[in-house]
């Protein structure tokens, strides 16, 4: 599918007020609310448009598989530092639309922090260019970053430019035995020190810590922190990034984003802790009290996402935390600014738009 | 350049009567001599007197000011320390300036969570000073950090030397408390790694006071590196210095800072700061490494190797903290130093792909001849952000107009080379015409729709950042797509 095809498909959907369901590889069909509308399959709009290793950016069409992008970057010793999950065949467009980041997010930042520019087909079929290919650009509103995590509700991401970073020279993984509360305490203590911690993962009494950076820095931190080292760290971190680790095998699976110092909410089913304590995974009963999970997360200053659950449940209770009225009204107006007929992925983010 | 805005006509007596209902006398300035200090921000070439300046002390007063202005249709320009360089805080002739200078408290520094909650009038450097006892600091460090405020940093998405490694303001702000023009309060972002819904902090940060008034900011603090050391390299050729920047990045090194000064800049600053710069070099690169002592030693060795291979004529590594600060002193003092050798200077702020540095510099050299004005160049070379300092004399007829045209040409070339008209200063009133060069009609229309989603009545900082389509048409650079008729939306065509 060429860009012109996407534009004309959206234009005619706009004219006939036909809801569209934007789809790349479909690797995140499990995520978010309702999957509704005629499928607009953009997977064939693919290919790397530009890659400049010394400028630290890559530009690719939305349907380009992340695997293809990462292979090209690896040839030059570079990477997507936010370590997005591939879930099989994820595309770069879907990666930005979903806004999901992997283990390195605690050190490097999230998807949105690496978005430099997007080509967006809005809900009227208009082609819009936001941002660009340079690191620093503050001309106009930063619409490209807002697109990250907007689940296709503001436009079809036709092309995206991401900042890339060099791969760290050295990496080591350490393992510590401790309970969840102790893991949170340690992670926050370490987080306040100049240590090259690039990922953390707690599950079932074990805390895994990845150190990345200059060889000397990794060696010095290893000596300081102690712990035991492990034999297959890459496999381990990949299983967390791709959520194939047994910790994620639960339905429904809740994702709680919390201040890193927040204590463990009084909920059953803690499965894992990531991102220096700021991301907690919970398994909840299907007929359980979903409101209790939301309230617990909110009372600690964060929010809960009904991450992996049957679609019927995600549509009934909402996948994402409810917005306060003033913010919901603002979301509606923003949605309207880009998609006046409300045809793009309706209900995928919030039932209201 | 700024034409009167016929859209607003304020009944000053009615406005003052309403403001006096809730603002004590010392929070409302009306006399011309009191208003005069607010007529411009750091870009002194554009000035305008507001009708009144409000200096609220509480969020409730901010809400009441905004509600009042909203109900009376009065434009509002929020202002911090006024160090902005693009006229973003220049007052509106029919409006009020809402100064947040009294919102100057650091509300909380949380050592364990590595964050600080501050009011918008807190100075950038004060945050790092408050965090220092915990071994933490706030990374974005605009050159004006001793004076500029966090609220202003949020408005402009400010940068600084450390952006290359630690990001811009948008990467370092966790949560913002905002009052809308209707006086409604909302919080966006979170102390958690993300918040539900659209990434509104990304939209607010850098929106130049057009979308809401910030009353509280939560920023991320990062551990202070154990050591920082800087390599200073001289180059006999500007192009080689530019290539050296690319070579450092290609070697997989992201320095804590990577800055460049050309010969005109070093000639201006050396007598001022006596940093020991190589006066024969055509360009000087400053490359900072931070981290553990082991890490810094390793990186400095690698950087030195790359710089040698790139043809540096001289390399020096700071041997003490005092020497490191001295190396930086010149770069940090480049603006005042240039101010000493010329009556006036005009600081530009374009961004280009790093590999086009040499091309841009030779174009600027040609423009010096064309406009008959000198230009000194300092850059954040690591991220391609240029700050050409165009020297002129405002008392000489025609000088400012030539400086302005010189600056406009640099910005337009920045876009042509694949960059942006602003890397960290914002568009404000200064670069509003060049927005028509960087963005086409559909994007500018989309920006207006975004603005309307937040501020339907258009009262927040009108006339800044996003040009009207009419303005772009007058500037003559409106892009035309698919052979559409030129500017069909404008009656005069």
PDB file of C-alpha atoms in Angstrom, chain B residues 332-458:
ATOM      1  CA  UNK B 332      29.228  30.107  28.524  1.00  0.00           C
ATOM      2  CA  UNK B 333      30.242  33.775  28.323  1.00  0.00           C
ATOM      3  CA  UNK B 334      30.186  33.994  24.539  1.00  0.00           C
ATOM      4  CA  UNK B 335      27.079  36.157  24.471  1.00  0.00           C
ATOM      5  CA  UNK B 336      28.259  38.833  26.939  1.00  0.00           C
ATOM      6  CA  UNK B 337      31.753  38.698  25.420  1.00  0.00           C
ATOM      7  CA  UNK B 338      30.408  39.463  21.967  1.00  0.00           C
ATOM      8  CA  UNK B 339      28.290  42.146  23.601  1.00  0.00           C
ATOM      9  CA  UNK B 340      31.509  43.881  24.623  1.00  0.00           C
ATOM     10  CA  UNK B 341      32.896  44.196  21.132  1.00  0.00           C
ATOM     11  CA  UNK B 342      29.752  45.350  19.367  1.00  0.00           C
ATOM     12  CA  UNK B 343      27.025  47.799  20.396  1.00  0.00           C
ATOM     13  CA  UNK B 344      24.337  45.222  19.625  1.00  0.00           C
ATOM     14  CA  UNK B 345      24.129  41.631  18.520  1.00  0.00           C
ATOM     15  CA  UNK B 346      21.329  39.444  17.288  1.00  0.00           C
ATOM     16  CA  UNK B 347      21.452  35.833  18.449  1.00  0.00           C
ATOM     17  CA  UNK B 348      19.956  33.259  16.110  1.00  0.00           C
ATOM     18  CA  UNK B 349      18.923  29.703  16.933  1.00  0.00           C
ATOM     19  CA  UNK B 350      18.690  27.319  13.994  1.00  0.00           C
ATOM     20  CA  UNK B 351      19.218  23.576  13.983  1.00  0.00           C
ATOM     21  CA  UNK B 352      20.777  21.645  11.128  1.00  0.00           C
ATOM     22  CA  UNK B 353      21.939  18.082  10.557  1.00  0.00           C
ATOM     23  CA  UNK B 354      25.474  17.902  11.987  1.00  0.00           C
ATOM     24  CA  UNK B 355      27.004  16.893   8.680  1.00  0.00           C
ATOM     25  CA  UNK B 356      25.930  20.206   7.101  1.00  0.00           C
ATOM     26  CA  UNK B 357      27.874  22.332   9.637  1.00  0.00           C
ATOM     27  CA  UNK B 358      30.687  23.291   7.278  1.00  0.00           C
ATOM     28  CA  UNK B 359      28.227  24.138   4.528  1.00  0.00           C
ATOM     29  CA  UNK B 360      26.263  26.385   6.867  1.00  0.00           C
ATOM     30  CA  UNK B 361      29.394  28.127   8.123  1.00  0.00           C
ATOM     31  CA  UNK B 362      30.630  28.969   4.670  1.00  0.00           C
ATOM     32  CA  UNK B 363      27.162  30.259   3.770  1.00  0.00           C
ATOM     33  CA  UNK B 364      27.210  32.473   6.871  1.00  0.00           C
ATOM     34  CA  UNK B 365      30.635  33.803   5.847  1.00  0.00           C
ATOM     35  CA  UNK B 366      29.170  34.787   2.478  1.00  0.00           C
ATOM     36  CA  UNK B 367      26.219  36.443   4.215  1.00  0.00           C
ATOM     37  CA  UNK B 368      28.640  38.552   6.288  1.00  0.00           C
ATOM     38  CA  UNK B 369      29.858  40.082   3.031  1.00  0.00           C
ATOM     39  CA  UNK B 370      26.365  40.346   1.587  1.00  0.00           C
ATOM     40  CA  UNK B 371      24.913  42.200   4.579  1.00  0.00           C
ATOM     41  CA  UNK B 372      28.087  44.009   5.613  1.00  0.00           C
ATOM     42  CA  UNK B 373      27.833  42.724   9.182  1.00  0.00           C
ATOM     43  CA  UNK B 374      30.133  40.472  11.185  1.00  0.00           C
ATOM     44  CA  UNK B 375      28.970  37.230  12.740  1.00  0.00           C
ATOM     45  CA  UNK B 376      30.487  35.076  15.496  1.00  0.00           C
ATOM     46  CA  UNK B 377      29.402  31.448  15.719  1.00  0.00           C
ATOM     47  CA  UNK B 378      28.893  29.312  18.788  1.00  0.00           C
ATOM     48  CA  UNK B 379      27.029  26.044  18.589  1.00  0.00           C
ATOM     49  CA  UNK B 380      25.761  23.079  20.426  1.00  0.00           C
ATOM     50  CA  UNK B 381      27.643  21.109  17.771  1.00  0.00           C
ATOM     51  CA  UNK B 382      26.608  17.745  19.149  1.00  0.00           C
ATOM     52  CA  UNK B 383      22.991  18.334  18.273  1.00  0.00           C
ATOM     53  CA  UNK B 384      23.453  20.698  15.343  1.00  0.00           C
ATOM     54  CA  UNK B 385      22.020  23.709  17.162  1.00  0.00           C
ATOM     55  CA  UNK B 386      23.621  26.934  15.911  1.00  0.00           C
ATOM     56  CA  UNK B 387      23.774  30.275  17.648  1.00  0.00           C
ATOM     57  CA  UNK B 388      25.187  32.748  15.143  1.00  0.00           C
ATOM     58  CA  UNK B 389      25.683  36.132  16.820  1.00  0.00           C
ATOM     59  CA  UNK B 390      25.136  38.826  14.231  1.00  0.00           C
ATOM     60  CA  UNK B 391      26.841  42.050  15.271  1.00  0.00           C
ATOM     61  CA  UNK B 392      25.230  45.383  14.437  1.00  0.00           C
ATOM     62  CA  UNK B 393      24.754  48.889  15.755  1.00  0.00           C
ATOM     63  CA  UNK B 394      21.173  49.832  16.472  1.00  0.00           C
ATOM     64  CA  UNK B 395      22.044  53.525  16.294  1.00  0.00           C
ATOM     65  CA  UNK B 396      23.103  53.202  12.648  1.00  0.00           C
ATOM     66  CA  UNK B 397      20.193  53.538  10.231  1.00  0.00           C
ATOM     67  CA  UNK B 398      19.566  50.290   8.369  1.00  0.00           C
ATOM     68  CA  UNK B 399      21.790  48.142  10.586  1.00  0.00           C
ATOM     69  CA  UNK B 400      18.957  46.383  12.416  1.00  0.00           C
ATOM     70  CA  UNK B 401      17.039  45.727   9.209  1.00  0.00           C
ATOM     71  CA  UNK B 402      20.143  44.120   7.692  1.00  0.00           C
ATOM     72  CA  UNK B 403      20.730  42.071  10.852  1.00  0.00           C
ATOM     73  CA  UNK B 404      17.142  40.886  10.763  1.00  0.00           C
ATOM     74  CA  UNK B 405      17.392  39.907   7.095  1.00  0.00           C
ATOM     75  CA  UNK B 406      20.721  38.167   7.795  1.00  0.00           C
ATOM     76  CA  UNK B 407      19.099  36.178  10.591  1.00  0.00           C
ATOM     77  CA  UNK B 408      16.089  35.270   8.480  1.00  0.00           C
ATOM     78  CA  UNK B 409      18.367  33.961   5.733  1.00  0.00           C
ATOM     79  CA  UNK B 410      20.224  31.752   8.231  1.00  0.00           C
ATOM     80  CA  UNK B 411      16.952  30.290   9.501  1.00  0.00           C
ATOM     81  CA  UNK B 412      15.626  29.665   6.030  1.00  0.00           C
ATOM     82  CA  UNK B 413      18.866  27.951   5.078  1.00  0.00           C
ATOM     83  CA  UNK B 414      18.563  25.821   8.227  1.00  0.00           C
ATOM     84  CA  UNK B 415      15.228  24.531   6.946  1.00  0.00           C
ATOM     85  CA  UNK B 416      16.643  24.010   3.446  1.00  0.00           C
ATOM     86  CA  UNK B 417      19.479  21.937   4.909  1.00  0.00           C
ATOM     87  CA  UNK B 418      16.975  19.694   6.660  1.00  0.00           C
ATOM     88  CA  UNK B 419      16.805  21.431  10.018  1.00  0.00           C
ATOM     89  CA  UNK B 420      14.592  23.718  12.033  1.00  0.00           C
ATOM     90  CA  UNK B 421      14.195  27.458  12.637  1.00  0.00           C
ATOM     91  CA  UNK B 422      14.587  26.967  16.358  1.00  0.00           C
ATOM     92  CA  UNK B 423      16.353  24.430  18.536  1.00  0.00           C
ATOM     93  CA  UNK B 424      15.740  25.864  21.981  1.00  0.00           C
ATOM     94  CA  UNK B 425      14.735  29.530  21.945  1.00  0.00           C
ATOM     95  CA  UNK B 426      11.255  29.163  20.522  1.00  0.00           C
ATOM     96  CA  UNK B 427       9.473  31.003  17.722  1.00  0.00           C
ATOM     97  CA  UNK B 428       7.911  33.808  19.729  1.00  0.00           C
ATOM     98  CA  UNK B 429       7.414  36.926  17.659  1.00  0.00           C
ATOM     99  CA  UNK B 430      10.918  36.745  16.223  1.00  0.00           C
ATOM    100  CA  UNK B 431      10.676  33.728  13.919  1.00  0.00           C
ATOM    101  CA  UNK B 432       7.000  33.833  13.188  1.00  0.00           C
ATOM    102  CA  UNK B 433       7.546  34.539   9.505  1.00  0.00           C
ATOM    103  CA  UNK B 434       9.997  31.653   9.185  1.00  0.00           C
ATOM    104  CA  UNK B 435       7.338  29.291  10.544  1.00  0.00           C
ATOM    105  CA  UNK B 436       5.773  29.756   7.110  1.00  0.00           C
ATOM    106  CA  UNK B 437       9.001  28.397   5.628  1.00  0.00           C
ATOM    107  CA  UNK B 438       9.292  25.378   7.902  1.00  0.00           C
ATOM    108  CA  UNK B 439       5.623  24.400   7.842  1.00  0.00           C
ATOM    109  CA  UNK B 440       3.068  24.283   5.063  1.00  0.00           C
ATOM    110  CA  UNK B 441      -0.553  25.420   5.305  1.00  0.00           C
ATOM    111  CA  UNK B 442      -1.996  22.078   6.500  1.00  0.00           C
ATOM    112  CA  UNK B 443       0.361  21.908   9.486  1.00  0.00           C
ATOM    113  CA  UNK B 444      -0.208  25.539  10.423  1.00  0.00           C
ATOM    114  CA  UNK B 445      -3.958  24.937  10.242  1.00  0.00           C
ATOM    115  CA  UNK B 446      -3.500  21.879  12.469  1.00  0.00           C
ATOM    116  CA  UNK B 447      -1.539  23.980  14.980  1.00  0.00           C
ATOM    117  CA  UNK B 448      -4.424  26.461  15.050  1.00  0.00           C
ATOM    118  CA  UNK B 449      -6.864  23.621  15.729  1.00  0.00           C
ATOM    119  CA  UNK B 450      -4.653  22.399  18.598  1.00  0.00           C
ATOM    120  CA  UNK B 451      -4.562  25.917  19.983  1.00  0.00           C
ATOM    121  CA  UNK B 452      -8.343  26.178  19.761  1.00  0.00           C
ATOM    122  CA  UNK B 453      -8.738  22.892  21.630  1.00  0.00           C
ATOM    123  CA  UNK B 454      -7.035  24.521  24.610  1.00  0.00           C
ATOM    124  CA  UNK B 455      -7.916  28.193  24.132  1.00  0.00           C
ATOM    125  CA  UNK B 456     -10.895  28.670  21.877  1.00  0.00           C
ATOM    126  CA  UNK B 457     -10.982  32.424  22.307  1.00  0.00           C
ATOM    127  CA  UNK B 458      -7.297  32.816  21.405  1.00  0.00           C
TER     128      UNK B 458
END
